[in-house]
Amino acid sequence: MDAIVPFDAVDPKRRLSSVLEPDERRAFAGAMLADVLDALAETAASTRVVATAPIDLDVPVAVDDRPLTVAVNDALAGGDLPTAVVMADLPLVTAAALDRLFAAEGDVVLVPGVGGGTNAVVVRDGAFHVDYHGCSIRDHRRIAAEAGLSTATVDSFGISLDVDEPADLAEVVLHGRGVAASWLGDHGVAVTTDDDGRVGVDRTPRD
Amino acid sequence: MDAIVPFDAVDPKRRLSSVLEPDERRAFAGAMLADVLDALAETAASTRVVATAPIDLDVPVAVDDRPLTVAVNDALAGGDLPTAVVMADLPLVTAAALDRLFAAEGDVVLVPGVGGGTNAVVVRDGAFHVDYHGCSIRDHRRIAAEAGLSTATVDSFGISLDVDEPADLAEVVLHGRGVAASWLGDHGVAVTTDDDGRVGVDRTPRD
């Protein structure tokens, strides 16, 4: 299995701006990418990163600053099938979950993200293309159906939990064991609980 | 495997009040419970419901109007082990996910809920007890550790997605195939997408 991980190396995770400064957002995005690459390295996948700017990694990096959908479709067209596309902001992903993803049968195997996204997809048929704009999981199901392709879904919280909003950071603090969780701990991001039992995150200034 | 499903039959899902009227919240909670019971019925589990008020179901119902933690611990103490405790508000749960839960090894097997809760637990040792107040997944890990019990976690979006907030309804509309998803469709709850690609739900008045 080939795997592509698209990565915004320039201005990632803008919705975290209320909690993290721009340089911190870049560092944290890199920490999440490291967790994804660590998990992929434990699988049999051959991984490459498609980044919007040069970045130094242990896997091959192609630089492509076009929009995500265009860059991924171009990378899919230029490689072999099957290929998996795995988002870079999945700090709870595990090799076990990825192995379940890679083993699932179907022309197109999808893992939704919380909030309507598509956090991972395995493409086994060139008639499929990605479209990450809007509520992409619906579009991906429709694209596969219109091309007459079979689809499957893999049930994994670790893959479905992408980090977009500050509330998502609480999940990383609570459940993460990798680079991103350590980064949050090192930068004073901790879980809070309100009177209704809802969790959030707060940040304590460092000395 | 015995399974207990605790259910608030009186005033469930208060955080959905902005979208659903009180009688609708009760009906929708019943629809989610039906999905959980349907999934459990496809497994080998022997299921009973612990409800805060009498309710007519195809499985045995015990009425216990005490707080959730007290009622579940009492039900655990009065039954055999292993016993699973599965929340009633998991409309994306599948029999396949539950079978993975039941097959996972460990004195205590946990499935976190989004936002720090504990959506399912398998208890194989009477030294464990539940405590659903606050960020319960942390407390359950601590309770198990203090009792010297081994723990495991099962990775399932279908179990981890409990419905508390209106935004959670979008996940049910997008991914649900059961009674709760049908109920939302019948009551005009549909997914919306804003300019940033964030999904939410809107409700169209019926004729």
Short mmCIF file of C-alpha atoms in Angstrom, two decimals:
data_model
loop_
_atom_site.label_atom_id
_atom_site.label_comp_id
_atom_site.label_asym_id
_atom_site.label_seq_id
_atom_site.Cartn_x
_atom_site.Cartn_y
_atom_site.Cartn_z
CA MET A 1 0.00 0.00 0.00
CA ASP A 2 1.25 3.46 -0.92
CA ALA A 3 0.22 6.27 1.40
CA ILE A 4 0.07 10.01 0.76
CA VAL A 5 -0.05 12.48 3.63
CA PRO A 6 -0.88 16.05 2.53
CA PHE A 7 0.53 18.70 4.84
CA ASP A 8 0.08 22.46 5.09
CA ALA A 9 3.54 23.64 6.11
CA VAL A 10 2.76 27.34 5.75
CA ASP A 11 -0.29 28.40 7.75
CA PRO A 12 -1.85 25.30 9.30
CA LYS A 13 -4.67 24.98 11.83
CA ARG A 14 -6.01 28.52 11.66
CA ARG A 15 -9.00 27.63 13.82
CA LEU A 16 -6.58 27.07 16.71
CA SER A 17 -5.52 30.72 16.63
CA SER A 18 -7.34 31.50 19.88
CA VAL A 19 -5.06 29.06 21.71
CA LEU A 20 -1.83 28.94 19.70
CA GLU A 21 0.37 31.61 18.10
CA PRO A 22 1.23 31.17 14.39
CA ASP A 23 4.67 29.65 15.07
CA GLU A 24 3.07 27.36 17.64
CA ARG A 25 0.43 26.26 15.16
CA ARG A 26 3.18 25.28 12.75
CA ALA A 27 5.07 23.42 15.47
CA PHE A 28 1.95 21.64 16.70
CA ALA A 29 0.94 20.70 13.14
CA GLY A 30 4.42 19.22 12.73
CA ALA A 31 3.97 17.25 15.94
CA MET A 32 0.68 15.82 14.67
CA LEU A 33 2.31 14.96 11.34
CA ALA A 34 5.06 13.15 13.26
CA ASP A 35 2.43 11.03 15.03
CA VAL A 36 0.79 10.13 11.71
CA LEU A 37 4.13 9.24 10.13
CA ASP A 38 5.13 7.20 13.21
CA ALA A 39 1.92 5.18 12.94
CA LEU A 40 2.37 4.68 9.20
CA ALA A 41 5.98 3.59 9.76
CA GLU A 42 4.68 0.70 11.89
CA THR A 43 2.57 -0.52 8.97
CA ALA A 44 3.76 -1.96 5.66
CA ALA A 45 2.79 1.23 3.81
CA SER A 46 5.22 3.14 1.63
CA THR A 47 4.60 6.75 2.63
CA ARG A 48 5.25 10.08 0.99
CA VAL A 49 4.26 13.59 2.09
CA VAL A 50 2.83 16.23 -0.23
CA ALA A 51 3.60 19.54 1.48
CA THR A 52 2.80 23.13 0.58
CA ALA A 53 6.41 24.12 1.33
CA PRO A 54 9.73 22.29 1.77
CA ILE A 55 10.00 20.37 5.03
CA ASP A 56 12.68 18.00 6.32
CA LEU A 57 11.30 14.54 7.04
CA ASP A 58 12.45 10.92 7.03
CA VAL A 59 10.04 10.11 4.18
CA PRO A 60 9.99 11.49 0.62
CA VAL A 61 8.44 14.95 0.35
CA ALA A 62 6.91 16.47 -2.79
CA VAL A 63 6.23 20.20 -2.66
CA ASP A 64 2.91 21.29 -4.15
CA ASP A 65 1.37 24.58 -3.08
CA ARG A 66 -1.85 24.16 -5.00
CA PRO A 67 -5.15 23.61 -3.16
CA LEU A 68 -5.45 20.32 -1.26
CA THR A 69 -7.90 18.67 -3.66
CA VAL A 70 -5.80 19.43 -6.75
CA ALA A 71 -2.55 18.35 -5.14
CA VAL A 72 -3.98 15.06 -3.86
CA ASN A 73 -5.69 14.17 -7.13
CA ASP A 74 -2.45 14.88 -8.97
CA ALA A 75 -0.49 12.72 -6.52
CA LEU A 76 -3.05 9.92 -6.92
CA ALA A 77 -2.83 10.12 -10.72
CA GLY A 78 0.97 10.01 -10.59
CA GLY A 79 1.24 6.93 -8.39
CA ASP A 80 0.20 3.30 -8.23
CA LEU A 81 -3.05 1.98 -6.83
CA PRO A 82 -4.03 1.11 -4.19
CA THR A 83 -3.04 4.33 -2.50
CA ALA A 84 -4.21 5.64 0.84
CA VAL A 85 -4.60 9.34 1.56
CA VAL A 86 -4.26 10.02 5.26
CA MET A 87 -4.70 13.47 6.77
CA ALA A 88 -1.80 14.93 8.75
CA ASP A 89 -3.85 16.12 11.73
CA LEU A 90 -4.76 12.78 13.33
CA PRO A 91 -2.70 12.63 16.53
CA LEU A 92 -4.67 9.68 17.91
CA VAL A 93 -4.10 7.45 14.88
CA THR A 94 -2.51 4.07 15.53
CA ALA A 95 -0.85 1.49 13.31
CA ALA A 96 -3.59 -0.97 14.34
CA ALA A 97 -6.27 1.37 13.02
CA LEU A 98 -4.32 1.93 9.79
CA ASP A 99 -3.90 -1.81 9.36
CA ARG A 100 -7.67 -2.19 9.64
CA LEU A 101 -8.05 0.59 7.05
CA PHE A 102 -5.63 -1.04 4.63
CA ALA A 103 -7.24 -4.47 5.09
CA ALA A 104 -10.80 -3.30 4.48
CA GLU A 105 -12.21 -4.40 1.15
CA GLY A 106 -13.76 -2.01 -1.33
CA ASP A 107 -12.88 0.03 -4.39
CA VAL A 108 -12.96 3.04 -2.08
CA VAL A 109 -12.56 2.75 1.70
CA LEU A 110 -13.50 5.85 3.66
CA VAL A 111 -12.97 7.01 7.21
CA PRO A 112 -15.04 10.09 8.03
CA GLY A 113 -13.74 12.91 10.16
CA VAL A 114 -15.78 14.46 12.92
CA GLY A 115 -17.69 17.28 11.27
CA GLY A 116 -18.17 15.85 7.80
CA GLY A 117 -14.60 15.57 6.56
CA THR A 118 -12.76 12.58 5.14
CA ASN A 119 -9.76 11.75 7.28
CA ALA A 120 -8.54 8.76 5.33
CA VAL A 121 -9.40 7.08 2.07
CA VAL A 122 -8.01 4.04 0.31
CA VAL A 123 -8.36 4.30 -3.46
CA ARG A 124 -8.22 1.07 -5.44
CA ASP A 125 -9.79 2.33 -8.68
CA GLY A 126 -8.64 5.24 -10.83
CA ALA A 127 -12.23 6.26 -11.55
CA PHE A 128 -12.33 7.84 -8.10
CA HIS A 129 -11.10 11.35 -7.30
CA VAL A 130 -11.10 13.33 -4.09
CA ASP A 131 -12.92 16.58 -3.37
CA TYR A 132 -12.10 17.97 0.05
CA HIS A 133 -14.20 21.11 -0.23
CA GLY A 134 -17.18 21.32 2.16
CA CYS A 135 -18.76 18.22 3.65
CA SER A 136 -16.39 15.91 1.82
CA ILE A 137 -17.56 12.55 3.16
CA ARG A 138 -20.87 13.01 1.37
CA ASP A 139 -19.14 14.08 -1.83
CA HIS A 140 -16.78 11.11 -1.69
CA ARG A 141 -19.64 8.67 -1.26
CA ARG A 142 -21.43 10.32 -4.20
CA ILE A 143 -18.32 10.33 -6.42
CA ALA A 144 -17.78 6.62 -5.74
CA ALA A 145 -21.45 5.79 -6.32
CA GLU A 146 -21.58 7.74 -9.60
CA ALA A 147 -18.51 5.83 -10.81
CA GLY A 148 -20.13 2.52 -9.86
CA LEU A 149 -17.47 1.78 -7.25
CA SER A 150 -17.96 -0.21 -4.07
CA THR A 151 -17.32 1.60 -0.82
CA ALA A 152 -16.59 0.58 2.74
CA THR A 153 -16.17 2.50 5.97
CA VAL A 154 -13.70 1.81 8.75
CA ASP A 155 -14.82 2.50 12.30
CA SER A 156 -11.96 4.17 14.19
CA PHE A 157 -12.10 7.05 16.63
CA GLY A 158 -8.33 7.43 16.28
CA ILE A 159 -8.66 8.13 12.57
CA SER A 160 -11.94 10.07 12.78
CA LEU A 161 -10.63 12.55 15.34
CA ASP A 162 -8.92 15.32 13.41
CA VAL A 163 -7.85 18.45 15.22
CA ASP A 164 -9.48 21.62 13.95
CA GLU A 165 -10.99 23.42 16.94
CA PRO A 166 -9.63 24.09 20.44
CA ALA A 167 -12.12 21.56 21.86
CA ASP A 168 -10.39 18.86 19.80
CA LEU A 169 -7.20 19.49 21.76
CA ALA A 170 -8.89 18.05 24.85
CA GLU A 171 -9.14 14.70 23.06
CA VAL A 172 -5.41 14.79 22.32
CA VAL A 173 -4.54 15.59 25.94
CA LEU A 174 -6.89 12.88 27.24
CA HIS A 175 -5.99 10.07 24.83
CA GLY A 176 -2.80 10.91 22.98
CA ARG A 177 0.48 9.18 23.74
CA GLY A 178 2.60 10.63 20.97
CA VAL A 179 4.45 13.73 19.91
CA ALA A 180 1.39 16.00 19.71
CA ALA A 181 0.16 15.11 23.19
CA SER A 182 3.65 15.73 24.60
CA TRP A 183 3.83 19.06 22.76
CA LEU A 184 0.54 20.19 24.32
CA GLY A 185 1.71 19.15 27.78
CA ASP A 186 4.99 21.00 27.30
CA HIS A 187 3.08 24.11 26.27
CA GLY A 188 0.70 24.17 29.21
CA VAL A 189 -2.45 23.01 27.42
CA ALA A 190 -4.56 21.12 29.95
CA VAL A 191 -8.09 19.75 30.12
CA THR A 192 -10.73 21.64 32.05
CA THR A 193 -14.20 20.47 33.09
CA ASP A 194 -17.16 22.77 33.59
CA ASP A 195 -20.13 22.24 35.92
CA ASP A 196 -22.03 20.33 33.23
CA GLY A 197 -19.15 17.90 32.78
CA ARG A 198 -18.16 19.38 29.44
CA VAL A 199 -14.44 19.31 28.83
CA GLY A 200 -12.38 22.05 27.23
CA VAL A 201 -8.80 23.18 27.31
CA ASP A 202 -7.06 25.94 29.17
CA ARG A 203 -3.52 27.15 28.90
CA THR A 204 -1.35 27.99 31.84
CA PRO A 205 1.47 30.47 31.21
CA ARG A 206 4.88 28.91 31.52
CA ASP A 207 7.51 30.36 33.87
CA MET B 1 -21.42 -11.32 28.07
CA ASP B 2 -24.10 -9.50 30.03
CA ALA B 3 -24.80 -5.92 28.97
CA ILE B 4 -26.43 -3.10 30.89
CA VAL B 5 -27.81 -0.05 29.12
CA PRO B 6 -28.70 2.79 31.48
CA PHE B 7 -31.46 5.07 30.15
CA ASP B 8 -32.92 8.36 31.31
CA ALA B 9 -36.59 7.98 30.43
CA VAL B 10 -37.68 11.20 32.18
CA ASP B 11 -35.73 14.24 30.97
CA PRO B 12 -33.01 13.07 28.58
CA LYS B 13 -30.65 15.09 26.40
CA ARG B 14 -31.20 18.51 27.94
CA ARG B 15 -28.38 20.01 25.89
CA LEU B 16 -30.49 19.42 22.77
CA SER B 17 -33.18 21.79 24.06
CA SER B 18 -32.29 24.44 21.49
CA VAL B 19 -33.26 22.04 18.71
CA LEU B 20 -35.80 19.65 20.21
CA GLU B 21 -38.87 20.13 22.42
CA PRO B 22 -39.03 18.06 25.66
CA ASP B 23 -41.34 15.41 24.15
CA GLU B 24 -39.10 15.27 21.08
CA ARG B 25 -36.03 14.80 23.25
CA ARG B 26 -37.72 11.83 24.89
CA ALA B 27 -38.72 10.38 21.52
CA PHE B 28 -35.26 10.90 20.04
CA ALA B 29 -33.59 9.39 23.10
CA GLY B 30 -35.86 6.38 22.64
CA ALA B 31 -34.81 6.16 18.99
CA MET B 32 -31.13 6.17 19.96
CA LEU B 33 -31.82 3.52 22.61
CA ALA B 34 -33.51 1.41 19.91
CA ASP B 35 -30.36 1.63 17.77
CA VAL B 36 -28.17 0.53 20.69
CA LEU B 37 -30.50 -2.36 21.52
CA ASP B 38 -30.67 -3.39 17.84
CA ALA B 39 -26.87 -3.54 17.68
CA LEU B 40 -26.66 -5.48 20.94
CA ALA B 41 -29.32 -7.91 19.69
CA GLU B 42 -26.99 -8.83 16.80
CA THR B 43 -24.29 -9.81 19.30
CA ALA B 44 -24.29 -12.71 21.75
CA ALA B 45 -24.81 -10.36 24.69
CA SER B 46 -27.65 -10.77 27.15
CA THR B 47 -28.95 -7.23 27.57
CA ARG B 48 -30.99 -5.47 30.21
CA VAL B 49 -31.93 -1.82 30.53
CA VAL B 50 -31.76 0.16 33.75
CA ALA B 51 -34.20 3.03 33.27
CA THR B 52 -35.17 5.97 35.45
CA ALA B 53 -38.85 5.27 34.77
CA PRO B 54 -40.89 2.36 33.41
CA ILE B 55 -40.51 1.84 29.66
CA ASP B 56 -41.81 -0.87 27.37
CA LEU B 57 -38.99 -2.72 25.58
CA ASP B 58 -38.23 -6.17 24.21
CA VAL B 59 -35.47 -6.66 26.80
CA PRO B 60 -35.76 -6.80 30.61
CA VAL B 61 -36.05 -3.37 32.24
CA ALA B 62 -35.17 -2.54 35.84
CA VAL B 63 -36.40 0.81 37.11
CA ASP B 64 -33.91 2.77 39.20
CA ASP B 65 -34.28 6.51 39.52
CA ARG B 66 -31.08 7.07 41.47
CA PRO B 67 -28.14 8.89 39.88
CA LEU B 68 -26.45 7.08 36.98
CA THR B 69 -23.29 6.10 38.86
CA VAL B 70 -25.18 4.60 41.80
CA ALA B 71 -27.65 2.72 39.59
CA VAL B 72 -24.93 1.24 37.37
CA ASN B 73 -22.70 0.19 40.27
CA ASP B 74 -25.69 -1.46 41.92
CA ALA B 75 -26.57 -3.26 38.68
CA LEU B 76 -22.94 -4.40 38.29
CA ALA B 77 -22.88 -5.70 41.88
CA GLY B 78 -26.14 -7.59 41.36
CA GLY B 79 -25.08 -9.38 38.18
CA ASP B 80 -22.42 -11.71 36.86
CA LEU B 81 -19.08 -10.69 35.39
CA PRO B 82 -18.06 -9.95 32.73
CA THR B 83 -20.66 -7.27 32.21
CA ALA B 84 -20.59 -4.46 29.69
CA VAL B 85 -22.12 -1.08 30.37
CA VAL B 86 -23.11 0.60 27.13
CA MET B 87 -24.55 4.11 27.00
CA ALA B 88 -27.97 4.57 25.40
CA ASP B 89 -27.06 7.59 23.24
CA LEU B 90 -24.79 5.92 20.67
CA PRO B 91 -26.83 5.94 17.42
CA LEU B 92 -23.80 5.01 15.28
CA VAL B 93 -22.93 1.90 17.26
CA THR B 94 -22.74 -1.36 15.31
CA ALA B 95 -22.70 -5.02 16.27
CA ALA B 96 -19.23 -5.27 14.72
CA ALA B 97 -17.91 -2.57 17.05
CA LEU B 98 -19.56 -4.22 20.05
CA ASP B 99 -18.07 -7.57 19.09
CA ARG B 100 -14.63 -5.93 19.04
CA LEU B 101 -15.41 -4.46 22.48
CA PHE B 102 -16.49 -7.79 23.92
CA ALA B 103 -13.46 -9.59 22.44
CA ALA B 104 -10.87 -7.13 23.78
CA GLU B 105 -8.79 -8.52 26.61
CA GLY B 106 -8.35 -6.72 29.92
CA ASP B 107 -9.83 -6.59 33.40
CA VAL B 108 -11.45 -3.34 32.32
CA VAL B 109 -12.02 -2.43 28.67
CA LEU B 110 -12.90 1.20 28.03
CA VAL B 111 -14.27 3.14 25.09
CA PRO B 112 -14.05 6.89 25.63
CA GLY B 113 -16.76 9.25 24.52
CA VAL B 114 -16.01 12.46 22.69
CA GLY B 115 -15.55 15.06 25.43
CA GLY B 116 -14.11 12.92 28.18
CA GLY B 117 -16.95 10.53 28.90
CA THR B 118 -16.96 6.74 28.97
CA ASN B 119 -19.38 5.37 26.40
CA ALA B 120 -18.77 1.69 27.03
CA VAL B 121 -16.90 -0.39 29.56
CA VAL B 122 -16.47 -4.11 29.99
CA VAL B 123 -15.92 -5.07 33.61
CA ARG B 124 -14.29 -8.43 34.31
CA ASP B 125 -13.21 -7.80 37.92
CA GLY B 126 -15.43 -6.81 40.84
CA ALA B 127 -12.74 -4.49 42.20
CA PHE B 128 -13.75 -1.96 39.55
CA HIS B 129 -16.60 0.51 39.93
CA VAL B 130 -17.88 3.26 37.67
CA ASP B 131 -17.95 6.99 38.34
CA TYR B 132 -19.67 8.91 35.57
CA HIS B 133 -19.32 12.35 37.15
CA GLY B 134 -17.08 14.80 35.29
CA CYS B 135 -14.35 13.61 32.95
CA SER B 136 -15.12 9.97 33.59
CA ILE B 137 -12.59 8.33 31.27
CA ARG B 138 -9.76 9.67 33.43
CA ASP B 139 -11.47 8.55 36.60
CA HIS B 140 -12.10 5.09 35.20
CA ARG B 141 -8.46 4.67 34.20
CA ARG B 142 -7.43 5.81 37.69
CA ILE B 143 -9.93 3.53 39.46
CA ALA B 144 -8.65 0.55 37.46
CA ALA B 145 -5.00 1.46 38.08
CA GLU B 146 -5.52 1.91 41.81
CA ALA B 147 -7.14 -1.52 41.97
CA GLY B 148 -4.21 -3.05 40.07
CA LEU B 149 -6.41 -3.99 37.13
CA SER B 150 -5.31 -4.21 33.50
CA THR B 151 -7.08 -1.91 31.06
CA ALA B 152 -7.56 -1.82 27.31
CA THR B 153 -9.17 0.66 24.96
CA VAL B 154 -11.26 -0.11 21.88
CA ASP B 155 -10.96 2.25 18.93
CA SER B 156 -14.44 2.86 17.50
CA PHE B 157 -15.96 6.09 16.26
CA GLY B 158 -19.37 4.42 16.35
CA ILE B 159 -19.06 3.84 20.08
CA SER B 160 -17.18 7.05 20.89
CA LEU B 161 -19.77 9.31 19.26
CA ASP B 162 -22.42 10.00 21.88
CA VAL B 163 -25.05 12.62 21.21
CA ASP B 164 -25.06 15.49 23.68
CA GLU B 165 -24.92 18.72 21.66
CA PRO B 166 -26.75 19.85 18.53
CA ALA B 167 -23.50 19.52 16.54
CA ASP B 168 -23.49 15.81 17.33
CA LEU B 169 -26.76 15.45 15.43
CA ALA B 170 -24.88 16.22 12.21
CA GLU B 171 -22.86 13.03 12.71
CA VAL B 172 -26.07 11.03 13.07
CA VAL B 173 -27.57 12.53 9.91
CA LEU B 174 -24.33 11.97 7.97
CA HIS B 175 -23.51 8.45 9.12
CA GLY B 176 -26.52 6.91 10.85
CA ARG B 177 -28.59 4.19 9.21
CA GLY B 178 -30.87 3.33 12.09
CA VAL B 179 -33.89 4.54 14.00
CA ALA B 180 -32.32 7.76 15.29
CA ALA B 181 -31.15 8.89 11.84
CA SER B 182 -34.61 8.19 10.43
CA TRP B 183 -36.21 10.10 13.30
CA LEU B 184 -34.06 13.16 12.56
CA GLY B 185 -34.91 12.99 8.88
CA ASP B 186 -38.61 12.70 9.68
CA HIS B 187 -38.37 15.75 11.91
CA GLY B 188 -36.61 18.01 9.43
CA VAL B 189 -33.13 17.97 10.99
CA ALA B 190 -30.63 18.37 8.16
CA VAL B 191 -26.92 19.06 7.85
CA THR B 192 -25.72 22.54 6.98
CA THR B 193 -22.24 23.66 5.95
CA ASP B 194 -20.82 27.12 6.58
CA ASP B 195 -18.21 28.96 4.51
CA ASP B 196 -15.37 27.39 6.50
CA GLY B 197 -16.65 23.90 5.78
CA ARG B 198 -17.91 23.41 9.32
CA VAL B 199 -21.06 21.34 9.51
CA GLY B 200 -24.01 21.96 11.77
CA VAL B 201 -27.70 21.15 11.76
CA ASP B 202 -30.73 23.17 10.84
CA ARG B 203 -34.35 22.32 11.21
CA THR B 204 -36.94 22.97 8.57
CA PRO B 205 -40.51 23.33 9.76
CA ARG B 206 -42.76 20.55 8.54
CA ASP B 207 -45.96 21.28 6.65
#
